[in-house]
Short mmCIF file of C-alpha atoms in Angstrom, two decimals:
data_model
loop_
_atom_site.label_atom_id
_atom_site.label_comp_id
_atom_site.label_asym_id
_atom_site.label_seq_id
_atom_site.Cartn_x
_atom_site.Cartn_y
_atom_site.Cartn_z
CA UNK A 17 105.32 62.58 87.06
CA UNK A 18 106.54 66.03 88.15
CA UNK A 19 104.25 68.09 90.35
CA UNK A 20 102.55 70.94 88.47
CA UNK A 21 103.89 74.46 89.01
CA UNK A 22 100.40 75.96 89.01
CA UNK A 23 96.78 74.83 89.19
CA UNK A 24 94.76 74.33 86.01
CA UNK A 25 90.97 74.14 86.38
CA UNK A 26 88.51 73.18 83.65
CA UNK A 27 85.36 75.08 84.63
CA UNK A 28 82.90 73.03 82.55
CA UNK A 29 83.59 69.42 81.68
CA UNK A 30 81.55 66.23 81.49
CA UNK A 31 82.98 62.78 82.13
CA UNK A 32 80.74 59.94 81.06
CA UNK A 33 82.00 56.34 81.41
CA UNK A 34 78.69 55.08 79.96
CA UNK A 35 78.84 56.90 76.65
CA UNK A 36 82.39 58.20 76.34
CA UNK A 37 86.02 57.68 77.30
CA UNK A 38 85.40 58.18 81.00
CA UNK A 39 88.52 58.03 83.18
CA UNK A 40 90.81 57.75 80.15
CA UNK A 41 89.82 61.33 79.31
CA UNK A 42 90.74 62.41 82.84
CA UNK A 43 94.12 60.72 82.49
CA UNK A 44 94.73 62.82 79.37
CA UNK A 45 93.70 65.94 81.29
CA UNK A 46 96.13 65.13 84.11
CA UNK A 47 99.03 64.22 81.80
CA UNK A 48 98.60 67.60 80.10
CA UNK A 49 98.88 69.48 83.40
CA UNK A 50 95.26 69.62 84.57
CA UNK A 51 94.67 69.58 88.31
CA UNK A 52 91.04 70.55 89.06
CA UNK A 53 87.67 70.29 87.30
CA UNK A 54 84.13 71.47 87.73
CA UNK A 55 82.22 68.30 86.87
CA UNK A 56 78.84 69.31 85.46
CA UNK A 57 75.81 67.04 85.34
CA UNK A 58 74.74 65.86 81.90
CA UNK A 59 71.13 65.94 80.71
CA UNK A 60 69.03 63.23 82.33
CA UNK A 61 68.37 61.32 79.12
CA UNK A 62 72.10 60.78 78.51
CA UNK A 63 72.15 58.67 81.69
CA UNK A 64 68.89 56.91 80.75
CA UNK A 65 66.83 58.82 83.31
CA UNK A 66 63.43 60.14 82.23
CA UNK A 67 62.11 62.23 85.12
CA UNK A 68 58.47 62.59 86.02
CA UNK A 69 59.26 64.32 89.33
CA UNK A 70 62.06 66.39 90.74
CA UNK A 71 63.28 63.53 92.91
CA UNK A 72 63.94 61.47 89.78
CA UNK A 73 66.93 63.74 89.10
CA UNK A 74 68.61 62.28 92.19
CA UNK A 75 69.68 59.31 90.05
CA UNK A 76 71.54 61.73 87.74
CA UNK A 77 73.18 63.51 90.66
CA UNK A 78 74.19 60.29 92.39
CA UNK A 79 75.80 58.97 89.23
CA UNK A 80 77.64 62.27 88.77
CA UNK A 81 79.02 62.01 92.30
CA UNK A 82 80.03 58.39 91.73
CA UNK A 83 81.98 59.53 88.66
CA UNK A 84 83.54 62.32 90.74
CA UNK A 85 84.84 59.72 93.18
CA UNK A 86 86.48 57.76 90.34
CA UNK A 87 88.10 60.95 89.07
CA UNK A 88 89.43 61.83 92.51
CA UNK A 89 91.12 58.42 92.63
CA UNK A 90 93.20 59.64 89.68
CA UNK A 91 94.46 62.60 91.75
CA UNK A 92 92.24 65.28 90.23
CA UNK A 93 90.23 67.57 92.53
CA UNK A 94 86.55 67.63 91.58
CA UNK A 95 84.01 70.36 92.27
CA UNK A 96 80.56 68.99 91.32
CA UNK A 97 77.94 71.28 89.81
CA UNK A 98 74.49 69.69 89.92
CA UNK A 99 71.29 70.86 88.32
CA UNK A 100 68.85 70.66 85.46
CA UNK A 101 69.94 71.24 81.88
CA UNK A 102 67.71 73.88 80.24
CA UNK A 103 67.04 71.59 77.28
CA UNK A 104 65.18 69.25 79.64
CA UNK A 105 62.08 71.35 79.00
CA UNK A 106 62.11 70.34 75.33
CA UNK A 107 62.53 66.68 76.28
CA UNK A 108 59.76 66.79 78.90
CA UNK A 109 57.01 68.68 77.10
CA UNK A 110 56.09 65.90 74.62
CA UNK A 111 54.88 63.80 77.57
CA UNK A 112 54.06 66.50 80.16
CA UNK A 113 52.22 69.79 79.95
CA UNK A 114 54.41 72.88 80.02
CA UNK A 115 53.23 73.61 83.56
CA UNK A 116 54.09 70.08 84.69
CA UNK A 117 57.50 70.19 83.00
CA UNK A 118 58.26 73.54 84.65
CA UNK A 119 57.36 72.14 88.06
CA UNK A 120 59.47 69.00 87.54
CA UNK A 121 62.50 71.12 86.60
CA UNK A 122 62.06 73.44 89.58
CA UNK A 123 61.75 70.42 91.86
CA UNK A 124 64.88 68.97 90.24
CA UNK A 125 66.72 72.15 91.21
CA UNK A 126 65.35 71.81 94.75
CA UNK A 127 66.78 68.30 94.78
CA UNK A 128 70.17 69.57 93.57
CA UNK A 129 70.08 72.31 96.21
CA UNK A 130 69.88 69.64 98.92
CA UNK A 131 73.20 68.22 97.67
CA UNK A 132 74.78 71.68 97.80
CA UNK A 133 73.39 72.28 101.29
CA UNK A 134 74.99 69.13 102.67
CA UNK A 135 78.33 69.81 100.97
CA UNK A 136 78.23 67.20 98.21
CA UNK A 137 78.26 69.85 95.45
CA UNK A 138 79.66 73.38 95.22
CA UNK A 139 76.98 74.93 93.04
CA UNK A 140 73.96 74.61 90.79
CA UNK A 141 73.50 74.31 87.03
CA UNK A 142 70.59 75.93 85.22
CA UNK A 143 69.90 78.25 82.31
CA UNK A 144 67.52 78.62 79.39
CA UNK A 145 67.44 77.22 75.85
CA UNK A 146 70.32 78.32 73.64
CA UNK A 147 68.27 77.48 70.55
CA UNK A 148 65.14 78.88 68.91
CA UNK A 149 62.02 78.02 70.85
CA UNK A 150 58.51 79.31 71.51
CA UNK A 151 57.79 82.37 73.66
CA UNK A 152 55.89 80.09 76.06
CA UNK A 153 58.87 77.80 76.59
CA UNK A 154 61.24 80.75 76.92
CA UNK A 155 58.98 82.31 79.56
CA UNK A 156 58.78 79.04 81.49
CA UNK A 157 62.56 78.63 81.20
CA UNK A 158 63.12 82.09 82.68
CA UNK A 159 60.88 81.10 85.60
CA UNK A 160 63.03 78.01 86.14
CA UNK A 161 66.23 80.07 85.90
CA UNK A 162 64.84 82.56 88.41
CA UNK A 163 64.14 79.66 90.77
CA UNK A 164 67.75 78.50 90.41
CA UNK A 165 69.04 81.99 91.20
CA UNK A 166 66.75 82.20 94.22
CA UNK A 167 68.18 78.91 95.49
CA UNK A 168 71.70 80.18 94.80
CA UNK A 169 70.99 83.28 96.85
CA UNK A 170 69.55 81.25 99.72
CA UNK A 171 72.45 78.80 99.72
CA UNK A 172 75.16 81.38 99.03
CA UNK A 173 76.48 79.22 96.18
CA UNK A 174 77.42 79.74 92.55
CA UNK A 175 75.05 79.03 89.67
CA UNK A 176 76.51 78.08 86.31
CA UNK A 177 74.13 78.83 83.45
CA UNK A 178 73.81 77.41 79.94
CA UNK A 179 72.05 79.98 77.79
CA UNK A 180 72.03 81.72 74.42
CA UNK A 181 75.16 83.24 72.91
CA UNK A 182 75.64 86.82 74.09
CA UNK A 183 75.90 88.82 77.29
CA UNK A 184 72.61 87.80 78.98
CA UNK A 185 72.36 91.26 80.53
CA UNK A 186 68.86 90.63 81.84
CA UNK A 187 70.14 87.91 84.16
CA UNK A 188 71.82 90.57 86.32
CA UNK A 189 68.45 92.20 87.08
CA UNK A 190 66.94 88.74 87.53
CA UNK A 191 69.67 87.91 90.06
CA UNK A 192 68.99 91.12 91.98
CA UNK A 193 65.31 90.25 92.28
CA UNK A 194 66.22 86.69 93.30
CA UNK A 195 68.63 87.84 96.00
CA UNK A 196 71.74 86.45 94.34
CA UNK A 197 75.15 88.03 93.74
CA UNK A 198 75.54 88.23 89.94
CA UNK A 199 79.33 87.88 90.20
CA UNK A 200 78.74 84.27 91.25
CA UNK A 201 76.68 83.48 88.14
CA UNK A 202 79.00 81.75 85.68
CA UNK A 203 78.12 82.12 82.00
CA UNK A 204 79.17 78.78 80.52
CA UNK A 205 80.58 79.17 77.00
CA UNK A 206 80.75 82.84 77.86
CA UNK A 207 82.03 85.92 76.06
CA UNK A 208 83.96 88.95 77.32
CA UNK A 209 80.98 91.32 77.07
CA UNK A 210 78.84 89.48 79.62
CA UNK A 211 78.31 91.23 82.97
CA UNK A 212 78.21 87.75 84.52
CA UNK A 213 81.35 85.73 85.27
CA UNK A 214 82.54 84.47 81.88
CA UNK A 215 83.81 80.93 81.49
CA UNK A 216 85.68 81.06 78.20
CA UNK A 217 86.42 78.08 75.98
CA UNK A 218 90.15 77.36 76.00
CA UNK A 219 90.67 78.54 72.40
CA UNK A 220 88.97 81.93 72.95
CA UNK A 221 91.02 84.57 71.16
CA UNK A 222 90.37 87.24 73.82
CA UNK A 223 92.19 85.45 76.66
CA UNK A 224 95.56 87.28 76.28
CA UNK A 225 93.87 90.69 76.01
CA UNK A 226 91.64 90.02 79.01
CA UNK A 227 94.70 88.99 81.01
CA UNK A 228 96.36 92.31 80.16
CA UNK A 229 93.24 94.01 81.53
CA UNK A 230 93.38 91.83 84.69
CA UNK A 231 89.83 90.71 83.96
CA UNK A 232 88.33 87.90 85.97
CA UNK A 233 87.25 84.82 84.02
CA UNK A 234 87.70 81.07 84.01
CA UNK A 235 88.51 78.57 81.24
CA UNK A 236 86.63 75.50 80.07
CA UNK A 237 86.70 72.76 77.46
CA UNK A 238 82.96 71.96 77.43
CA UNK A 239 84.16 68.42 76.73
CA UNK A 240 81.05 66.27 76.34
CA UNK A 241 82.69 62.83 76.54
CA UNK A 242 80.45 61.15 73.99
CA UNK A 243 81.85 58.52 71.62
CA UNK A 244 79.46 59.70 68.91
CA UNK A 245 80.97 63.20 69.12
CA UNK A 246 84.66 62.73 70.02
CA UNK A 247 86.40 65.93 71.06
CA UNK A 248 83.21 68.02 71.24
CA UNK A 249 83.32 70.85 72.09
CA UNK A 250 87.05 70.69 72.83
CA UNK A 251 89.10 67.76 74.04
CA UNK A 252 89.97 67.07 77.70
CA UNK A 253 93.54 68.25 77.20
CA UNK A 254 92.53 71.64 75.80
CA UNK A 255 92.49 73.79 78.95
CA UNK A 256 95.88 72.68 80.34
CA UNK A 257 97.49 72.62 76.91
CA UNK A 258 96.23 76.07 75.93
CA UNK A 259 97.21 77.51 79.30
CA UNK A 260 100.75 76.18 78.93
CA UNK A 261 100.96 77.27 75.29
CA UNK A 262 99.90 80.84 76.07
CA UNK A 263 102.44 80.99 78.92
CA UNK A 264 105.29 79.67 76.77
CA UNK A 265 104.42 82.15 74.03
CA UNK A 266 104.61 85.01 76.51
CA UNK A 267 100.95 85.92 75.97
CA UNK A 268 99.98 85.36 79.60
CA UNK A 269 102.00 85.24 82.83
CA UNK A 270 102.05 82.87 85.80
CA UNK A 271 100.23 85.60 87.72
CA UNK A 272 97.48 85.43 85.10
CA UNK A 273 97.32 81.65 85.46
CA UNK A 274 96.84 81.84 89.20
CA UNK A 275 94.09 84.45 88.74
CA UNK A 276 92.27 82.32 86.12
CA UNK A 277 92.70 78.91 87.71
CA UNK A 278 92.88 79.65 91.43
CA UNK A 279 91.81 83.08 92.68
CA UNK A 280 88.73 83.56 90.48
CA UNK A 281 87.21 80.08 90.94
CA UNK A 282 87.91 80.28 94.67
CA UNK A 283 85.90 83.52 94.85
CA UNK A 284 83.09 82.26 92.63
CA UNK A 285 82.62 78.76 94.05
CA UNK A 286 83.76 79.32 97.64
CA UNK A 287 86.38 76.56 97.39
CA UNK A 288 90.07 76.24 98.14
CA UNK A 289 92.41 75.41 95.26
CA UNK A 290 95.87 74.09 96.06
CA UNK A 291 98.44 71.96 94.25
#
């Protein structure tokens, strides 16, 4: 196989050998020109973990890192992002009080922060529900998100957030109060109008225009790797294929590719990206 001419990073992808294609999906990613991924932890229940304390999330993080090692054996560079999916609060509250669930999720983020501190992960994952919920749960979720941003500020690491569709303007003020640089908050499944760092799905129609503006953003598939939902949200080949397609069509340049897939993620995650 020829060496790639440029790096291609998928900024939000799940690989799940238990419930999905696992390493076969990574092989597709590599064959299509992919070189680097941000491997994001899945919700605890998808790995058959049902936390009652923050330390229980360690099983999720350890399995994520074990998967990362398998991926690296295929020649793909992995940047793990560990944390607590915002939908955990909906899963926890039937068996815990809202206060208990909030504490468990904050402690789970503390647990993830320990992995970042010792170099086993490059950043945290957090957010708030992207679906309709009660004001009480939304308030608790914002407290959890604020805790994640505080940890990100203390650690000097990125925080990737899963939240409602839209700009999430209020998170900038939240980051300022938490002592975190908002330019290192990645809005997963983002949109151009967000003041945070947008991670755009590979098919996003604004990518050529944003490249003309020299805007900073990353690209993602949000591939879930679940056999029950094959190809959701996009397949593992989508980021490298779309990058190559846009280049061949003259809609983006190699300079744009290096900004999307190397320079921007290096700045956001504090990593080095080479091919």
